[in-house]
CSV table of C-alpha atoms in Angstrom, one decimal:
chain,number,residue,atom,x,y,z
A,1,MET,CA,-0.1,0.2,-0.2
A,2,THR,CA,1.4,3.4,-0.9
A,3,LEU,CA,1.8,5.6,2.1
A,4,LEU,CA,3.2,8.3,0.6
A,5,GLU,CA,3.0,10.0,-3.1
A,6,LEU,CA,4.0,12.8,-4.5
A,7,ARG,CA,2.6,14.3,-8.0
A,8,ASP,CA,4.4,17.1,-10.0
A,9,VAL,CA,5.5,18.2,-6.7
A,10,ALA,CA,7.6,21.2,-7.8
A,11,LYS,CA,10.0,24.0,-6.0
A,12,THR,CA,11.3,27.3,-7.0
A,13,PHE,CA,13.3,29.7,-5.0
A,14,GLY,CA,13.9,33.1,-7.2
A,15,ASP,CA,15.0,31.8,-9.7
A,16,THR,CA,16.5,28.3,-8.6
A,17,ILE,CA,14.5,25.8,-9.8
A,18,ALA,CA,15.2,23.6,-6.4
A,19,LEU,CA,13.2,20.7,-6.9
A,20,SER,CA,11.6,20.3,-10.9
A,21,PRO,CA,8.1,18.3,-11.0
A,22,THR,CA,8.8,15.1,-9.1
A,23,SER,CA,6.5,12.1,-9.2
A,24,LEU,CA,7.2,9.7,-6.7
A,25,ALA,CA,4.8,6.8,-4.6
A,26,ILE,CA,6.7,5.1,-1.3
A,27,ALA,CA,5.2,1.7,0.2
A,28,GLU,CA,4.0,1.7,3.4
A,29,GLY,CA,6.6,-0.3,5.7
A,30,SER,CA,9.4,0.5,3.1
A,31,PHE,CA,12.9,1.7,3.9
A,32,VAL,CA,13.3,4.6,1.4
A,33,ALA,CA,17.1,6.3,0.9
A,34,ILE,CA,17.5,9.7,-1.0
A,35,VAL,CA,21.1,10.3,-2.4
A,36,GLY,CA,22.4,13.4,-3.8
A,37,PRO,CA,25.0,16.4,-3.3
A,38,SER,CA,24.5,19.1,-2.0
A,39,GLY,CA,21.8,21.4,-3.5
A,40,CYS,CA,19.5,18.5,-5.1
A,41,GLY,CA,16.5,19.6,-3.8
A,42,LYS,CA,16.0,16.3,-0.9
A,43,SER,CA,15.8,19.0,1.6
A,44,THR,CA,13.6,21.0,-0.5
A,45,MET,CA,11.4,17.8,-0.8
A,46,PHE,CA,11.5,16.9,2.6
A,47,ASN,CA,10.4,20.2,3.7
A,48,VAL,CA,7.7,19.9,1.2
A,49,ILE,CA,6.9,16.6,2.6
A,50,ALA,CA,6.8,17.7,6.3
A,51,GLY,CA,4.9,21.1,5.2
A,52,LEU,CA,7.8,23.3,6.2
A,53,LEU,CA,7.3,24.2,2.4
A,54,THR,CA,4.0,24.4,0.4
A,55,PRO,CA,4.8,23.7,-3.3
A,56,ASP,CA,4.5,25.8,-6.1
A,57,GLY,CA,2.9,22.3,-8.3
A,58,GLY,CA,1.8,19.1,-8.2
A,59,ASP,CA,0.3,17.4,-4.9
A,60,VAL,CA,2.0,15.7,-1.8
A,61,LEU,CA,-0.6,13.1,-0.3
A,62,VAL,CA,0.1,10.9,2.5
A,63,LYS,CA,-2.7,7.9,3.3
A,64,GLY,CA,-4.1,9.3,0.2
A,65,GLU,CA,-4.7,12.4,1.4
A,66,ARG,CA,-3.6,16.0,0.0
A,67,VAL,CA,-1.2,17.5,3.1
A,68,ASN,CA,0.1,20.5,1.1
A,69,GLY,CA,1.7,23.3,3.1
A,70,THR,CA,0.0,21.7,6.4
A,71,THR,CA,2.5,20.1,8.8
A,72,GLY,CA,1.9,17.1,11.7
A,73,HIS,CA,1.6,13.9,9.6
A,74,VAL,CA,5.2,13.3,9.6
A,75,GLY,CA,7.8,11.9,11.8
A,76,TYR,CA,11.1,14.7,11.4
A,77,MET,CA,14.6,13.9,12.7
A,78,LEU,CA,18.1,16.2,11.1
A,79,GLN,CA,21.5,16.0,11.8
A,80,LYS,CA,20.8,18.0,14.6
A,81,ASP,CA,20.0,16.6,16.9
A,82,LEU,CA,18.0,19.3,18.5
A,83,LEU,CA,17.4,18.4,21.8
A,84,VAL,CA,16.7,21.1,24.5
A,85,PRO,CA,18.8,22.2,26.5
A,86,TRP,CA,16.3,22.2,29.5
A,87,ARG,CA,14.3,19.2,29.3
A,88,THR,CA,16.3,16.1,30.7
A,89,VAL,CA,16.1,12.6,28.4
A,90,GLU,CA,12.6,11.7,29.4
A,91,ASP,CA,11.1,15.1,28.5
A,92,ASN,CA,12.7,15.4,25.6
A,93,ILE,CA,11.2,12.4,23.9
A,94,THR,CA,8.0,13.6,25.2
A,95,MET,CA,8.5,17.0,23.8
A,96,ALA,CA,6.2,16.0,20.7
A,97,LYS,CA,3.3,15.7,23.0
A,98,ARG,CA,4.3,18.7,25.5
A,99,LEU,CA,4.0,21.0,22.0
A,100,THR,CA,0.5,19.6,21.0
A,101,GLY,CA,-1.3,18.6,24.4
A,102,ARG,CA,-0.4,16.7,27.4
A,103,VAL,CA,1.9,14.4,28.3
A,104,SER,CA,0.2,11.8,30.5
A,105,ALA,CA,1.4,9.4,32.6
A,106,ALA,CA,1.0,6.6,29.8
A,107,ASP,CA,3.2,8.8,27.8
A,108,ARG,CA,6.7,9.1,30.2
A,109,GLU,CA,5.8,5.1,30.7
A,110,GLU,CA,6.4,4.8,27.1
A,111,ALA,CA,8.8,7.2,26.6
A,112,ARG,CA,10.6,5.6,29.6
A,113,ALA,CA,10.2,2.0,28.1
A,114,VAL,CA,11.2,2.9,24.6
A,115,ALA,CA,14.6,4.4,26.4
A,116,ARG,CA,15.3,1.6,28.2
A,117,GLN,CA,14.7,-0.8,25.0
A,118,TYR,CA,17.5,0.9,23.1
A,119,GLY,CA,20.0,1.7,26.0
A,120,LEU,CA,19.4,4.3,27.5
A,121,GLY,CA,17.2,3.2,30.8
A,122,ASP,CA,20.2,4.7,33.6
A,123,PHE,CA,20.2,8.6,31.3
A,124,LEU,CA,16.0,9.1,31.5
A,125,ARG,CA,17.3,11.7,34.4
A,126,HIS,CA,20.2,13.3,32.5
A,127,TYR,CA,20.2,16.5,30.7
A,128,PRO,CA,21.0,16.1,26.9
A,129,THR,CA,24.9,17.9,27.4
A,130,ALA,CA,25.7,15.4,29.7
A,131,LEU,CA,25.2,12.6,26.9
A,132,SER,CA,27.7,11.8,23.4
A,133,GLY,CA,27.0,12.4,20.2
A,134,GLY,CA,25.5,9.6,19.3
A,135,MET,CA,23.8,9.0,22.8
A,136,ARG,CA,22.1,12.6,21.5
A,137,GLN,CA,20.9,11.5,18.4
A,138,ARG,CA,19.7,8.0,19.4
A,139,VAL,CA,17.4,10.0,21.7
A,140,ALA,CA,16.6,12.5,19.2
A,141,PHE,CA,14.9,9.0,17.5
A,142,MET,CA,13.5,8.2,20.3
A,143,ARG,CA,11.4,11.4,20.6
A,144,THR,CA,10.6,11.2,16.8
A,145,LEU,CA,9.7,7.8,17.5
A,146,VAL,CA,7.0,8.2,20.3
A,147,THR,CA,5.3,10.4,17.8
A,148,HIS,CA,3.6,7.7,16.3
A,149,GLN,CA,4.0,8.6,12.9
A,150,THR,CA,3.8,6.1,10.6
A,151,LEU,CA,6.2,8.5,8.0
A,152,LEU,CA,9.4,8.9,9.3
A,153,LEU,CA,11.7,11.6,7.5
A,154,LEU,CA,15.3,11.4,8.4
A,155,ASP,CA,17.5,13.9,7.3
A,156,GLU,CA,21.5,12.8,7.4
A,157,PRO,CA,20.6,12.0,10.8
A,158,PHE,CA,23.9,10.6,11.4
A,159,GLY,CA,26.3,12.7,9.6
A,160,ALA,CA,27.9,14.5,11.8
A,161,LEU,CA,28.9,11.3,13.7
A,162,ASP,CA,32.6,9.8,13.2
A,163,ALA,CA,32.6,6.7,11.3
A,164,GLN,CA,32.4,4.3,14.3
A,165,THR,CA,29.1,5.5,16.0
A,166,ARG,CA,27.7,5.6,12.5
A,167,LEU,CA,28.3,2.4,11.7
A,168,GLU,CA,26.8,1.7,15.3
A,169,MET,CA,23.6,3.9,14.5
A,170,GLN,CA,22.6,2.2,11.3
A,171,GLN,CA,22.3,-1.3,12.5
A,172,TRP,CA,20.4,0.4,15.7
A,173,LEU,CA,18.3,2.2,13.5
A,174,LEU,CA,17.9,-0.9,11.6
A,175,GLN,CA,17.0,-2.6,14.4
A,176,VAL,CA,14.4,-0.3,15.9
A,177,TRP,CA,13.0,-0.6,12.2
A,178,ARG,CA,12.5,-3.8,12.3
A,179,ASP,CA,10.2,-3.6,16.1
A,180,THR,CA,8.5,-1.1,14.8
A,181,GLY,CA,7.5,-1.3,10.6
A,182,ARG,CA,7.4,2.8,10.4
A,183,THR,CA,8.2,3.8,6.8
A,184,VAL,CA,11.1,5.7,6.6
A,185,LEU,CA,12.8,8.6,3.9
A,186,PHE,CA,16.1,9.2,4.9
A,187,ILE,CA,18.8,11.5,3.0
A,188,THR,CA,22.0,11.0,2.7
A,189,HIS,CA,24.7,12.2,0.9
A,190,ASP,CA,27.3,9.1,1.9
A,191,VAL,CA,26.1,6.2,-0.9
A,192,ASP,CA,27.1,3.3,1.2
A,193,GLU,CA,24.9,4.5,4.0
A,194,SER,CA,22.2,4.5,1.4
A,195,ILE,CA,22.4,1.2,0.0
A,196,PHE,CA,23.6,-0.5,3.5
A,197,LEU,CA,19.8,0.5,5.1
A,198,SER,CA,17.3,0.9,2.1
A,199,ASP,CA,15.3,-1.3,0.2
A,200,ARG,CA,15.0,1.0,-2.6
A,201,VAL,CA,17.6,4.0,-3.9
A,202,ILE,CA,16.7,6.9,-5.4
A,203,VAL,CA,18.9,9.1,-6.7
A,204,MET,CA,18.9,12.9,-7.3
A,205,SER,CA,21.1,15.6,-8.5
A,206,PRO,CA,21.1,19.2,-8.5
A,207,ARG,CA,20.3,22.3,-11.2
A,208,PRO,CA,17.6,21.5,-11.4
A,209,GLY,CA,17.3,19.4,-8.1
A,210,ARG,CA,15.6,16.1,-9.7
A,211,VAL,CA,15.2,12.6,-9.4
A,212,VAL,CA,17.6,11.0,-11.8
A,213,ALA,CA,17.2,7.1,-11.1
A,214,ASP,CA,14.8,5.3,-8.3
A,215,PHE,CA,17.0,1.3,-8.1
A,216,ALA,CA,15.5,-1.3,-6.0
A,217,ASN,CA,17.9,-2.2,-3.8
A,218,PRO,CA,17.8,-6.4,-4.0
A,219,LEU,CA,20.4,-7.2,-0.4
A,220,PRO,CA,19.2,-9.4,1.5
A,221,ARG,CA,18.6,-8.8,5.3
A,222,PRO,CA,19.3,-9.0,7.9
A,223,ARG,CA,22.2,-6.3,7.2
A,224,THR,CA,25.5,-6.8,8.9
A,225,VAL,CA,29.3,-5.5,8.2
A,226,ASP,CA,29.4,-8.1,5.6
A,227,THR,CA,27.2,-6.6,3.6
A,228,LEU,CA,29.7,-4.0,2.8
A,229,ILE,CA,31.8,-6.4,0.4
A,230,GLU,CA,29.5,-8.6,-1.1
A,231,PRO,CA,29.0,-8.4,-4.5
A,232,ALA,CA,25.7,-7.0,-4.8
A,233,PHE,CA,26.0,-3.5,-2.9
A,234,ILE,CA,29.3,-3.1,-5.2
A,235,ASP,CA,27.4,-3.6,-7.5
A,236,LEU,CA,24.6,-1.1,-6.6
A,237,LYS,CA,27.4,1.5,-5.4
A,238,THR,CA,29.2,1.1,-8.9
A,239,LYS,CA,26.1,2.3,-10.2
A,240,VAL,CA,24.9,4.8,-8.0
A,241,MET,CA,28.8,6.3,-8.0
A,242,ARG,CA,28.4,6.5,-12.0
A,243,LEU,CA,25.1,8.7,-11.6
A,244,LEU,CA,26.6,11.4,-8.9
A,245,HIS,CA,30.1,11.4,-10.7
A,246,ARG,CA,28.5,11.6,-14.4
A,247,GLU,CA,27.5,15.1,-12.6
A,248,ASP,CA,30.5,16.2,-11.6
A,249,ALA,CA,32.4,15.9,-15.3
B,1,MET,CA,31.7,20.5,45.8
B,2,THR,CA,33.3,21.5,48.4
B,3,ARG,CA,35.5,22.9,46.5
B,4,LYS,CA,33.3,24.7,44.3
B,5,ILE,CA,31.9,26.1,46.7
B,6,LEU,CA,35.3,27.3,48.2
B,7,ARG,CA,35.8,29.3,44.8
B,8,ASN,CA,32.0,30.6,44.7
B,9,VAL,CA,31.9,32.1,48.4
B,10,GLY,CA,35.0,31.9,49.8
B,11,VAL,CA,36.7,34.2,46.9
B,12,PRO,CA,34.4,37.1,47.0
B,13,ILE,CA,34.7,37.3,50.5
B,14,LEU,CA,38.5,37.5,50.2
B,15,SER,CA,38.2,40.3,48.0
B,16,PHE,CA,35.9,42.2,50.0
B,17,VAL,CA,37.7,41.7,52.9
B,18,LEU,CA,41.2,43.0,51.2
B,19,LEU,CA,38.7,45.3,50.0
B,20,LEU,CA,38.3,46.8,53.3
B,21,LEU,CA,42.2,46.5,54.2
B,22,VAL,CA,43.1,48.4,51.3
B,23,TRP,CA,40.9,50.9,52.8
B,24,GLN,CA,42.5,50.7,56.4
B,25,TRP,CA,46.0,50.9,54.8
B,26,VAL,CA,45.2,54.2,52.5
B,27,VAL,CA,43.4,56.1,55.3
B,28,VAL,CA,46.0,55.3,58.5
B,29,GLY,CA,49.1,55.4,55.9
B,30,PHE,CA,48.3,58.6,54.2
B,31,HIS,CA,47.4,60.0,57.6
B,32,VAL,CA,43.7,61.0,55.5
B,33,ALA,CA,42.1,63.2,58.2
B,34,SER,CA,38.5,61.5,59.9
B,35,TYR,CA,36.2,64.5,58.3
B,36,ILE,CA,37.5,63.1,54.7
B,37,ALA,CA,37.5,59.5,55.5
B,38,PRO,CA,36.7,57.5,57.9
B,39,ARG,CA,38.3,54.1,59.1
B,40,PRO,CA,35.9,51.4,57.7
B,41,ARG,CA,35.0,50.1,61.6
B,42,GLN,CA,34.2,54.1,62.4
B,43,ALA,CA,32.3,53.6,59.2
B,44,PHE,CA,30.7,50.5,60.2
B,45,LEU,CA,30.2,51.7,63.8
B,46,ALA,CA,28.1,55.1,61.8
B,47,VAL,CA,25.9,51.7,60.7
B,48,THR,CA,24.7,50.3,64.2
B,49,GLN,CA,25.0,52.4,66.8
B,50,ASN,CA,21.7,54.2,64.3
B,51,TRP,CA,20.8,51.4,63.0
B,52,SER,CA,16.8,51.9,64.7
B,53,ALA,CA,17.2,55.2,62.8
B,54,LEU,CA,18.2,53.1,59.6
B,55,TRP,CA,16.3,50.5,59.4
B,56,PRO,CA,13.0,52.3,58.3
B,57,LEU,CA,14.9,53.7,55.7
B,58,ILE,CA,16.9,51.0,54.6
B,59,LEU,CA,13.3,49.5,54.4
B,60,GLY,CA,11.9,52.2,52.1
B,61,THR,CA,15.1,51.6,50.2
B,62,ILE,CA,14.4,48.1,50.0
B,63,ARG,CA,10.6,48.9,48.9
B,64,GLU,CA,11.5,51.2,46.5
B,65,THR,CA,14.1,48.8,44.6
B,66,VAL,CA,12.2,45.8,45.0
B,67,TYR,CA,9.3,47.3,43.7
B,68,GLY,CA,10.8,49.0,40.6
B,69,PHE,CA,12.9,46.0,39.7
B,70,PHE,CA,9.8,43.6,39.4
B,71,VAL,CA,7.8,46.6,37.5
B,72,GLY,CA,11.2,47.1,34.9
B,73,ALA,CA,11.9,43.3,34.5
B,74,ALA,CA,7.8,43.0,33.9
B,75,LEU,CA,7.7,46.0,31.6
B,76,GLY,CA,11.1,44.5,30.0
B,77,LEU,CA,10.0,40.9,29.1
B,78,GLY,CA,6.6,42.4,28.0
B,79,LEU,CA,8.5,45.0,25.6
B,80,GLY,CA,10.5,42.2,24.6
B,81,VAL,CA,8.4,39.4,23.3
B,82,ILE,CA,5.9,42.1,21.6
B,83,MET,CA,9.0,43.5,19.3
B,84,ALA,CA,10.6,40.2,18.7
B,85,LYS,CA,6.9,39.3,18.0
B,86,VAL,CA,6.0,42.3,15.8
B,87,PRO,CA,8.8,43.4,13.9
B,88,VAL,CA,7.2,46.5,12.6
B,89,LEU,CA,6.7,47.7,16.3
B,90,GLN,CA,9.9,46.9,17.2
B,91,ARG,CA,11.1,49.0,14.2
B,92,ILE,CA,8.8,51.9,16.1
B,93,VAL,CA,9.4,51.0,19.7
B,94,TYR,CA,13.1,50.4,20.1
B,95,PRO,CA,14.6,54.3,18.8
B,96,VAL,CA,12.7,55.3,21.1
B,97,LEU,CA,13.7,53.3,24.2
B,98,VAL,CA,17.2,54.4,23.3
B,99,LEU,CA,15.9,57.5,23.0
B,100,SER,CA,14.5,56.7,26.8
B,101,GLN,CA,18.1,55.8,27.9
B,102,ALA,CA,19.4,58.4,27.1
B,103,VAL,CA,17.7,61.0,28.9
B,104,PRO,CA,19.8,62.1,32.2
B,105,ILE,CA,18.1,59.6,34.8
B,106,ILE,CA,18.9,62.9,37.5
B,107,ALA,CA,16.9,65.3,34.5
B,108,LEU,CA,14.2,63.1,34.7
B,109,ALA,CA,13.1,63.3,38.6
B,110,ALA,CA,12.2,67.1,38.1
B,111,PRO,CA,9.2,66.3,36.3
B,112,LEU,CA,8.6,62.9,37.3
B,113,VAL,CA,8.2,64.6,41.1
B,114,LEU,CA,5.5,67.1,39.8
B,115,ILE,CA,3.9,64.4,38.1
B,116,LEU,CA,3.8,62.1,40.8
B,117,GLY,CA,4.8,64.3,43.7
B,118,PHE,CA,6.6,62.7,46.9
B,119,SER,CA,5.0,58.7,47.6
B,120,VAL,CA,6.5,56.1,46.7
B,121,THR,CA,5.7,56.0,43.1
B,122,PRO,CA,8.4,58.4,41.2
B,123,LYS,CA,11.1,55.9,42.8
B,124,VAL,CA,9.6,53.1,41.9
B,125,VAL,CA,9.1,54.5,38.2
B,126,ILE,CA,13.0,55.4,37.8
B,127,VAL,CA,13.6,52.1,39.4
B,128,ALA,CA,12.1,50.6,36.1
B,129,TRP,CA,12.6,52.9,33.9
B,130,ILE,CA,16.9,51.8,34.5
B,131,VAL,CA,15.9,47.8,34.7
B,132,PHE,CA,13.7,47.2,32.2
B,133,PHE,CA,16.3,48.4,29.3
B,134,PRO,CA,19.3,45.5,29.9
B,135,VAL,CA,15.5,43.2,29.9
B,136,THR,CA,14.2,44.5,26.9
B,137,VAL,CA,17.3,43.9,24.7
B,138,ASN,CA,18.6,40.7,26.1
B,139,VAL,CA,15.1,39.3,25.3
B,140,LEU,CA,14.4,40.6,22.5
B,141,ASP,CA,18.2,39.4,21.0
B,142,GLY,CA,17.6,35.4,23.0
B,143,LEU,CA,14.3,35.5,21.3
B,144,THR,CA,15.3,36.6,17.2
B,145,HIS,CA,18.2,34.0,18.0
B,146,VAL,CA,16.4,30.9,18.6
B,147,ASP,CA,17.4,28.2,16.4
B,148,LYS,CA,14.9,28.3,13.7
B,149,ASP,CA,15.7,24.4,13.2
B,150,LEU,CA,13.8,24.4,16.2
B,151,LEU,CA,11.2,26.4,15.9
B,152,ASN,CA,10.6,24.2,12.6
B,153,LEU,CA,10.4,20.5,14.5
B,154,ALA,CA,7.8,22.3,16.5
B,155,ARG,CA,6.1,23.3,13.3
B,156,VAL,CA,6.5,19.9,12.1
B,157,TYR,CA,4.8,18.3,14.5
B,158,GLY,CA,2.2,20.4,14.9
B,159,ALA,CA,2.5,22.8,17.8
B,160,SER,CA,0.5,25.9,18.0
B,161,ARG,CA,2.3,28.8,18.4
B,162,TRP,CA,1.2,29.5,21.9
B,163,ARG,CA,2.7,26.7,23.1
B,164,THR,CA,6.0,26.4,20.9
B,165,PHE,CA,6.4,29.9,22.9
B,166,ILE,CA,6.0,28.5,26.0
B,167,HIS,CA,7.5,25.3,25.9
B,168,ILE,CA,10.5,26.6,23.5
B,169,GLU,CA,11.4,30.1,23.0
B,170,ILE,CA,10.5,31.3,26.5
B,171,PRO,CA,12.9,28.6,28.0
B,172,ALA,CA,15.6,28.9,25.7
B,173,THR,CA,15.7,33.0,25.8
B,174,ALA,CA,16.6,31.6,30.0
B,175,THR,CA,20.0,33.1,30.0
B,176,PRO,CA,20.2,36.0,28.3
B,177,LEU,CA,16.7,36.5,29.8
B,178,PHE,CA,18.9,36.5,33.5
B,179,SER,CA,21.8,38.3,32.0
B,180,GLY,CA,19.5,41.5,31.3
B,181,LEU,CA,18.0,40.6,35.4
B,182,LYS,CA,21.2,40.7,36.8
B,183,ILE,CA,22.7,44.4,35.1
B,184,GLY,CA,19.0,45.7,35.8
B,185,ALA,CA,19.5,44.6,39.7
B,186,THR,CA,22.7,45.8,39.6
B,187,TYR,CA,21.3,49.3,39.1
B,188,ALA,CA,18.2,49.5,40.6
B,189,VAL,CA,19.3,50.5,44.3
B,190,THR,CA,21.1,53.3,42.2
B,191,GLY,CA,17.7,54.4,41.1
B,192,ALA,CA,15.9,54.3,44.0
B,193,ILE,CA,18.7,56.2,45.5
B,194,ILE,CA,18.5,59.2,43.0
B,195,GLY,CA,14.9,59.0,43.2
B,196,GLU,CA,15.4,59.6,47.0
B,197,LEU,CA,17.1,62.7,46.1
B,198,ALA,CA,15.7,64.1,43.9
B,199,ALA,CA,11.5,63.4,45.3
B,200,SER,CA,11.8,63.1,48.6
B,201,ASP,CA,10.0,65.4,51.5
B,202,GLY,CA,10.8,63.2,54.6
B,203,ALA,CA,13.0,60.2,55.7
B,204,SER,CA,15.0,58.3,53.2
B,205,LEU,CA,18.0,56.8,53.0
B,206,ALA,CA,20.1,59.2,50.2
B,207,LEU,CA,18.4,62.3,52.8
B,208,TYR,CA,19.9,60.5,55.6
B,209,GLN,CA,23.5,60.7,54.0
B,210,GLU,CA,22.9,64.1,52.7
B,211,HIS,CA,22.1,65.3,56.6
B,212,ALA,CA,25.4,63.3,57.9
B,213,ASN,CA,27.2,65.2,55.6
B,214,ALA,CA,25.8,68.4,55.9
B,215,ASN,CA,26.8,67.9,59.6
B,216,LEU,CA,30.4,66.6,59.1
B,217,ASN,CA,29.6,63.3,59.8
B,218,THR,CA,31.7,61.8,57.5
B,219,ALA,CA,31.6,58.3,59.1
B,220,ALA,CA,27.6,58.1,58.9
B,221,VAL,CA,28.6,59.4,55.1
B,222,TYR,CA,31.3,56.4,54.5
B,223,GLY,CA,28.2,54.0,55.9
B,224,THR,CA,25.6,55.0,54.5
B,225,THR,CA,27.1,54.1,51.3
B,226,MET,CA,28.4,50.7,52.2
B,227,VAL,CA,23.9,50.2,53.5
B,228,MET,CA,23.1,50.8,49.8
B,229,THR,CA,25.5,49.2,48.3
B,230,ALA,CA,25.2,46.2,50.2
B,231,ILE,CA,20.9,46.9,49.3
B,232,GLY,CA,22.5,46.1,45.4
B,233,ILE,CA,24.5,43.6,46.2
B,234,THR,CA,21.8,41.0,48.0
B,235,TRP,CA,19.4,42.0,45.7
B,236,PHE,CA,21.8,41.1,42.9
B,237,LEU,CA,22.8,37.6,44.8
B,238,LEU,CA,18.5,37.0,44.7
B,239,VAL,CA,18.7,37.0,41.6
B,240,VAL,CA,21.6,34.8,40.9
B,241,GLY,CA,20.0,32.5,43.2
B,242,VAL,CA,16.9,32.7,41.3
B,243,GLU,CA,18.6,31.7,38.0
B,244,VAL,CA,20.5,28.7,39.9
B,245,PHE,CA,17.1,27.5,41.0
B,246,ALA,CA,15.2,28.4,37.5
B,247,THR,CA,18.2,26.6,35.4
B,248,PRO,CA,19.4,23.6,37.3
B,249,TRP,CA,20.8,22.4,33.3
B,250,GLN,CA,22.9,24.9,33.5
B,251,ARG,CA,25.0,23.1,35.9
B,252,ARG,CA,24.0,19.9,36.6
B,253,THR,CA,24.3,16.6,34.6
B,254,VAL,CA,21.0,14.9,36.1
B,255,ALA,CA,18.0,16.3,36.9
B,256,ARG,CA,16.9,16.7,41.0
B,257,ARG,CA,15.2,13.7,42.0
B,258,TRP,CA,11.7,15.8,43.4
B,259,ARG,CA,11.7,17.8,39.8
B,260,ARG,CA,9.3,15.8,37.9
B,261,ARG,CA,7.9,17.3,33.8
């Protein structure tokens, strides 16, 4: 079943075509990676889907409903964790509820359960400044999870982490995704990351921002570090790299 | 922890003692006449021996300082918020606020007495006049520099503007707000004394000092200055105390036990 659909969605800033008319359908429960260099319109596309930007043309549909320029229908996470320093880990996880209604005892219990399940149970009463970058991103992701949105938009969430931590976080994300069955749209400029995580790799290109390829990812799950050296991985990586490189030439 | 307390409390006390020593040393060493500058002990005694006369005056000054501070702080916060939220208003109001601070405060006292009489009100107005400005400037600055991505995140969640304001923008402005309040707190007592000088018909701490000066009671003059300073410092420390209490995340890694939501 299609959860998210873009129909000829376009966005222009002044003379710059940030996103030329783009159509896309994302199946519920899938993990789709969007890879491309900076300026290819991937973040613009995200902000249009999230409702922060209104498209100049076309429609954004979530579960068949037109949501152009409205918010409240996605979970959303950026490279910046955006944890607020004045709230504890537990209170950061429940932030969405606090901003839209009342944080109930059940919400708090859920936050604690999620944190315990994913290894942050001992840090519930800590302020975010006490946490490492990887831990902060995990808290940010938990905050996104408890919004109970089926569609999660992740914009380079691990971009600021060191390679070791990033690999751990990627495996952790796959585990959470498997546990919760959400639909993930994952932006990255790291080709390895896009292939390692996804069911499907969408390649975008700048000037004007557009989709240039849409690959099904044949790699079996679960994925491990060994996945990174499988022939199918290398094969897909080669295709994506050629597309990205052609643009540079 | 003990080291920290020692550093935060011990060092200021030490520098205060040092100041008294320098005072003592200058007065004694240079044979300064007692009608020009008393020794610290004399100034201190001038306060304690006249405590029963001074205490009501001190209370009066404290009242003016505190009332004026709260009026100024509330006004400053309100103006900062309004200007941050309505940019047009910011362009109109901000120059007027700057102008308000260019007016020599002492020149303001006379018209205030004409308008408000000799009550506590003109003193409160002068204190508020001094206090609101740093608060407004800091709050405005804080509110306009809240992380845009954080505000976008709140929008993505579907948060209302009011809730975003209460749960994101206000706490994000806590640090600059307290900076403004601390600056205001140090100046508040100055405002109260200026008000007392210009707008007192009866008893006040400022007039008490003038009186002592006229009577060549130098020890009392210095003693009163010390009292005024003590009021200022105490008020400043109280504001710092409130800040420490209200922004635990700046010093702690783990929230206090009893702190629920």
